[in-house]
Short mmCIF file of C-alpha atoms and ligand atoms in Angstrom, two decimals:
data_model
loop_
_atom_site.label_atom_id
_atom_site.label_comp_id
_atom_site.label_asym_id
_atom_site.label_seq_id
_atom_site.Cartn_x
_atom_site.Cartn_y
_atom_site.Cartn_z
CA MET A 25 -1.53 -27.33 2.53
CA THR A 26 -0.30 -25.38 5.42
CA CYS A 27 -1.77 -22.62 7.01
CA THR A 28 0.63 -19.56 5.28
CA GLU A 29 -0.15 -21.16 1.90
CA PHE A 30 -3.67 -21.39 2.63
CA GLN A 31 -3.64 -17.72 3.69
CA THR A 32 -1.72 -16.73 0.76
CA ARG A 33 -4.06 -17.72 -1.31
CA ALA A 34 -7.75 -17.13 0.82
CA ALA A 35 -8.49 -13.82 -0.94
CA THR A 36 -8.47 -15.04 -4.28
CA TRP A 37 -10.20 -18.29 -3.21
CA VAL A 38 -12.93 -16.13 -1.63
CA ASP A 39 -13.02 -14.38 -4.91
CA GLY A 40 -13.92 -17.55 -6.61
CA GLU A 41 -10.43 -16.84 -9.32
CA LEU A 42 -8.44 -20.07 -8.61
CA ASP A 43 -8.58 -23.06 -10.57
CA ALA A 44 -10.46 -25.91 -9.68
CA ALA A 45 -7.70 -28.25 -8.26
CA GLU A 46 -6.74 -25.11 -6.04
CA THR A 47 -10.20 -24.48 -4.99
CA LEU A 48 -10.55 -28.10 -3.80
CA ALA A 49 -7.36 -27.73 -1.75
CA LEU A 50 -8.30 -25.04 -0.01
CA ASP A 51 -11.76 -26.05 0.38
CA ALA A 52 -10.27 -29.43 2.48
CA HIS A 53 -7.88 -27.25 4.65
CA ALA A 54 -10.67 -24.85 5.35
CA ALA A 55 -12.86 -27.85 6.28
CA GLY A 56 -10.25 -29.18 8.68
CA CYS A 57 -8.93 -25.95 10.37
CA ALA A 58 -11.06 -23.67 12.16
CA ARG A 59 -8.57 -20.58 12.13
CA CYS A 60 -8.04 -20.59 8.62
CA ARG A 61 -11.90 -20.87 8.20
CA SER A 62 -12.36 -17.76 10.19
CA LEU A 63 -9.88 -15.84 8.45
CA ALA A 64 -11.26 -16.76 5.49
CA GLU A 65 -14.87 -15.75 6.78
CA ALA A 66 -13.18 -12.32 7.69
CA GLU A 67 -12.17 -11.84 4.27
CA ARG A 68 -15.47 -12.58 2.59
CA GLY A 69 -16.80 -9.91 5.03
CA PHE A 70 -14.55 -7.69 4.18
CA ARG A 71 -15.26 -8.12 0.16
CA GLN A 72 -19.22 -8.09 0.67
CA LEU A 73 -18.26 -4.65 2.63
CA LEU A 74 -16.35 -3.37 -0.22
CA ARG A 75 -18.87 -4.37 -2.63
CA ARG A 76 -21.58 -2.05 -0.47
CA GLN A 77 -19.02 1.20 -0.95
CA PRO A 78 -19.24 4.05 -3.12
CA ARG A 79 -16.12 4.87 -5.03
CA GLU A 80 -14.38 7.71 -3.76
CA SER A 81 -13.46 10.18 -6.64
CA ALA A 82 -11.18 13.07 -6.59
CA PRO A 83 -12.77 16.44 -7.42
CA THR A 84 -11.08 18.25 -10.84
CA GLU A 85 -9.73 21.08 -8.78
CA LEU A 86 -7.73 18.72 -6.63
CA ARG A 87 -6.10 17.59 -9.88
CA ALA A 88 -5.40 20.58 -11.10
CA ARG A 89 -3.91 21.51 -7.98
CA VAL A 90 -1.68 18.16 -8.20
CA VAL A 91 -0.60 19.28 -11.52
CA ALA A 92 0.82 22.52 -10.27
CA GLY A 93 2.13 21.02 -7.30
CA VAL A 94 4.45 18.19 -9.04
CA ARG A 95 5.88 21.18 -11.34
CA ARG A 96 6.57 23.02 -7.72
CA SER A 97 7.78 19.93 -6.28
CA ALA A 98 10.22 19.01 -9.16
CA ARG A 99 12.00 22.33 -9.06
CA VAL A 100 11.94 24.10 -5.49
CA ARG A 101 14.35 22.75 -3.17
CA ALA A 102 12.76 24.14 0.19
CA LEU A 103 9.25 22.93 0.86
CA SER A 104 6.88 23.67 3.22
CA PRO A 105 5.81 21.57 5.94
CA TRP A 106 3.87 18.71 4.52
CA LEU A 107 1.69 19.02 7.95
CA ALA A 108 -0.24 21.80 6.25
CA ALA A 109 -1.80 19.33 3.57
CA PRO A 110 -5.63 19.83 3.53
CA ALA A 111 -7.31 16.76 5.55
CA ALA A 112 -9.63 16.31 2.81
CA ALA A 113 -6.88 15.55 0.26
CA ALA A 114 -5.19 13.02 2.86
CA ALA A 115 -5.78 9.57 1.64
CA ALA A 116 -2.29 8.18 0.47
CA VAL A 117 -0.74 4.44 -0.52
CA LEU A 118 2.81 3.83 0.25
CA LEU A 119 3.66 1.07 -1.97
CA ALA A 120 6.19 -1.53 -2.54
CA LEU A 121 6.21 -4.64 -4.44
CA VAL A 122 7.65 -7.18 -6.46
CA LEU A 123 7.69 -7.21 -9.93
CA ARG A 124 8.93 -10.47 -12.27
CA PRO A 125 11.16 -10.32 -15.44
CA GLY A 126 9.00 -10.47 -18.50
CA THR A 127 5.58 -10.12 -16.86
CA PRO A 128 5.31 -6.33 -16.30
CA PRO A 129 1.81 -6.07 -14.55
CA PRO A 130 0.08 -2.69 -14.55
CA VAL A 131 0.83 -2.54 -11.15
CA ILE A 132 0.54 0.95 -10.11
CA GLY A 133 -3.07 0.73 -11.75
CA GLN A 134 -3.87 -2.46 -9.33
CA LEU A 135 -2.61 -0.82 -6.22
CA VAL A 136 -4.79 2.34 -7.35
CA ASP A 137 -7.74 0.24 -7.67
CA LYS A 138 -7.29 -1.64 -4.21
CA HIS A 139 -6.79 1.80 -2.17
CA ILE A 140 -9.64 3.27 -4.08
CA ALA A 141 -11.52 0.25 -2.76
CA TYR A 142 -10.05 0.05 0.71
CA ALA A 143 -10.09 3.46 1.58
CA GLN A 144 -13.83 3.15 1.75
CA LEU A 145 -13.70 0.61 4.60
CA GLU A 146 -13.82 1.39 8.33
CA SER A 147 -11.42 -1.23 9.39
CA PRO A 148 -9.40 -2.56 6.31
CA ALA A 149 -6.56 -3.83 8.34
CA GLU A 150 -6.32 -7.45 8.92
CA PHE A 151 -3.84 -6.96 11.97
CA VAL A 152 -4.81 -4.23 13.91
CA SER A 153 -2.29 -2.36 16.05
CA THR A 154 -0.60 1.21 16.45
CA ASP A 155 2.56 -0.24 17.37
CA ARG A 156 5.23 -0.12 14.50
CA ARG A 157 7.46 -2.81 15.91
CA GLU A 158 4.60 -5.22 16.60
CA VAL A 159 3.21 -4.40 13.11
CA GLY A 160 6.77 -5.26 11.64
CA GLU A 161 6.66 -8.67 13.44
CA TRP A 162 3.35 -9.69 12.32
CA PHE A 163 4.06 -9.47 8.59
CA GLY A 164 7.26 -11.45 9.33
CA ALA A 165 5.37 -14.14 10.81
CA ARG A 166 2.01 -13.92 8.75
CA ALA A 167 4.37 -13.58 5.37
CA GLY A 168 7.74 -13.95 6.07
CA LEU A 169 7.94 -10.36 5.03
CA ARG A 170 10.76 -7.88 6.21
CA VAL A 171 8.81 -4.82 6.34
CA THR A 172 10.00 -1.14 7.61
CA VAL A 173 7.06 0.77 9.57
CA PRO A 174 7.75 4.31 9.32
CA ASP A 175 6.44 6.91 11.78
CA TYR A 176 4.05 9.64 10.39
CA SER A 177 2.86 10.69 13.55
CA PRO A 178 4.35 14.11 13.42
CA ALA A 179 2.08 14.77 10.53
CA GLY A 180 -0.88 13.22 12.45
CA ILE A 181 -1.05 10.07 10.41
CA ARG A 182 -1.79 7.13 12.73
CA LEU A 183 -0.74 3.70 12.19
CA VAL A 184 -3.72 1.37 11.91
CA GLY A 185 -2.42 -1.85 11.27
CA GLY A 186 -1.45 -4.19 8.46
CA ARG A 187 -2.67 -6.35 5.65
CA VAL A 188 -0.97 -8.71 3.38
CA ALA A 189 -2.17 -7.92 -0.27
CA GLU A 190 -1.86 -9.70 -3.31
CA VAL A 191 -0.43 -7.71 -6.74
CA GLY A 192 -0.71 -9.92 -9.38
CA GLU A 193 0.83 -13.06 -8.20
CA GLN A 194 3.05 -11.67 -5.58
CA ARG A 195 2.72 -10.69 -2.04
CA ALA A 196 2.90 -7.42 -1.06
CA ALA A 197 3.03 -5.88 2.80
CA TRP A 198 0.20 -3.24 3.11
CA VAL A 199 0.90 -0.85 6.10
CA ILE A 200 -1.90 0.99 6.84
CA TYR A 201 -2.57 4.59 8.20
CA GLU A 202 -5.10 6.75 8.52
CA LYS A 203 -5.10 10.65 8.84
CA GLY A 204 -8.80 11.82 10.24
CA ARG A 205 -11.25 9.57 8.38
CA THR A 206 -8.96 9.07 5.33
CA LEU A 207 -6.64 5.90 4.61
CA MET A 208 -3.05 6.28 4.00
CA SER A 209 -1.14 2.66 3.45
CA VAL A 210 2.38 1.46 2.81
CA PHE A 211 2.96 -1.67 0.49
CA ILE A 212 6.52 -3.11 1.06
CA ALA A 213 7.85 -6.66 -0.31
CA PRO A 214 11.27 -7.99 -1.53
CA VAL A 215 11.90 -7.29 -5.15
CA ALA A 216 12.39 -10.11 -7.48
CA ALA A 217 14.85 -10.70 -10.15
CA GLY A 218 14.86 -8.88 -13.41
CA GLY A 219 13.80 -5.16 -11.67
CA PRO A 220 11.00 -3.48 -11.78
CA ARG A 221 9.30 -1.53 -14.62
CA LEU A 222 8.06 1.64 -13.24
CA GLU A 223 6.37 4.30 -15.25
CA GLY A 224 5.73 8.14 -14.77
CA THR A 225 7.39 11.62 -14.95
CA ARG A 226 11.02 11.88 -13.07
CA VAL A 227 11.14 13.94 -10.14
CA SER A 228 13.88 14.64 -7.98
CA PHE A 229 13.66 15.21 -4.25
CA ARG A 230 16.15 15.25 -1.93
CA GLY A 231 18.84 13.93 -4.20
CA HIS A 232 16.62 10.94 -4.83
CA GLU A 233 15.01 10.00 -8.18
CA TYR A 234 10.85 9.24 -8.00
CA LEU A 235 8.69 8.64 -10.68
CA THR A 236 5.12 10.33 -10.64
CA SER A 237 1.71 9.48 -12.35
CA GLU A 238 -1.74 9.90 -11.97
CA ARG A 239 -4.54 7.60 -12.26
CA LYS A 240 -7.99 7.82 -11.49
CA GLY A 241 -7.30 11.01 -9.39
CA TYR A 242 -5.03 9.68 -7.16
CA ARG A 243 -1.42 10.09 -7.68
CA THR A 244 1.62 7.71 -7.56
CA VAL A 245 5.14 8.10 -6.55
CA SER A 246 7.37 5.19 -7.12
CA TRP A 247 11.14 3.86 -6.58
CA THR A 248 13.20 1.17 -6.28
CA ASP A 249 15.48 1.07 -3.08
CA GLY A 250 17.75 -1.59 -2.43
CA PRO A 251 15.74 -4.95 -2.06
CA ALA A 252 12.24 -2.99 -2.84
CA VAL A 253 10.12 -1.36 -5.15
CA PHE A 254 8.04 1.39 -3.67
CA GLY A 255 4.97 3.06 -5.09
CA LEU A 256 3.06 6.02 -3.30
CA VAL A 257 -0.53 6.06 -4.12
CA SER A 258 -2.65 8.95 -2.52
CA MET A 259 -5.07 11.96 -2.68
CA LEU A 260 -2.35 14.11 -1.25
CA ASP A 261 -0.50 16.18 -3.23
CA TYR A 262 2.92 15.26 -4.84
CA GLN A 263 4.88 17.30 -2.14
CA ALA A 264 3.37 15.51 0.78
CA LEU A 265 3.82 12.12 -0.93
CA LEU A 266 7.68 13.07 -1.97
CA GLU A 267 8.01 13.73 1.85
CA CYS A 268 6.70 10.31 3.04
CA ALA A 269 8.73 8.75 0.37
CA ASP A 270 11.73 10.56 1.93
CA ARG A 271 10.87 9.34 5.59
CA LEU A 272 10.34 6.05 5.03
CA ARG A 273 13.89 6.15 3.32
CA LEU A 274 15.34 7.79 6.44
CA THR A 275 13.64 4.78 8.60
CA ARG A 276 15.25 1.97 6.16
CA ALA A 277 18.61 3.73 6.72
CA GLU A 278 18.08 3.90 10.53
CA ALA A 279 16.88 0.23 10.54
CA ALA A 280 19.84 -0.96 8.46
CA ARG A 281 22.21 0.73 11.26
CA LEU A 282 20.91 -1.22 14.15
ZN1 ZN B 20 -4.78 -23.59 8.70
#
């Protein structure tokens, strides 16, 4: 077993959810590899920290505002600056994931669950850096994922770092941001054959189609773009999420031109 293979399964191993043969294989690798052993220890500490955290909950009035917000964003062309979004509602997760044909997992739900858990942490990043290029390169080296890291600093959203997340059996890059003390993250992974199965209410924003939905008080905005499927999960209103989505599209287009 290589270090990469170990690290891909480490989170599942720590959770004790691998079968016996795989567990033994990872036990053996950890016994002989100090680096992977320390990564696994960090993961275990991370999980313990997660279990100690209270769950974040979304106020009812926020939900009401979001419902109003999505109606507005669906029909208004010129939107006010998303910088004005209240900091208290600023948790956001932007997700891109791989979906496999025939086995459509409740992907958005899983990502919302991960966000709820990770948003409680002081430092959820596996790789900490405020450098967009550095974070992109880390994903390439760590998991072979090509990741576009958008710049949300004009909106006061600071890059924190990255984490490789498992969604179903797929690997997704999770780029983590924060606004004040609230997390915002971006999941990115190549799309598999068969295409995505995303669900939600159709919304058009600046000439692009998105799907919106709400789970557990968090908003999601998802879409397909070229080789990736994206989903945005957040406590921000839909208007801000759609701005984030649009900015990611622009960043990807710029990267493609270089
Ligand atoms: Zn190793």
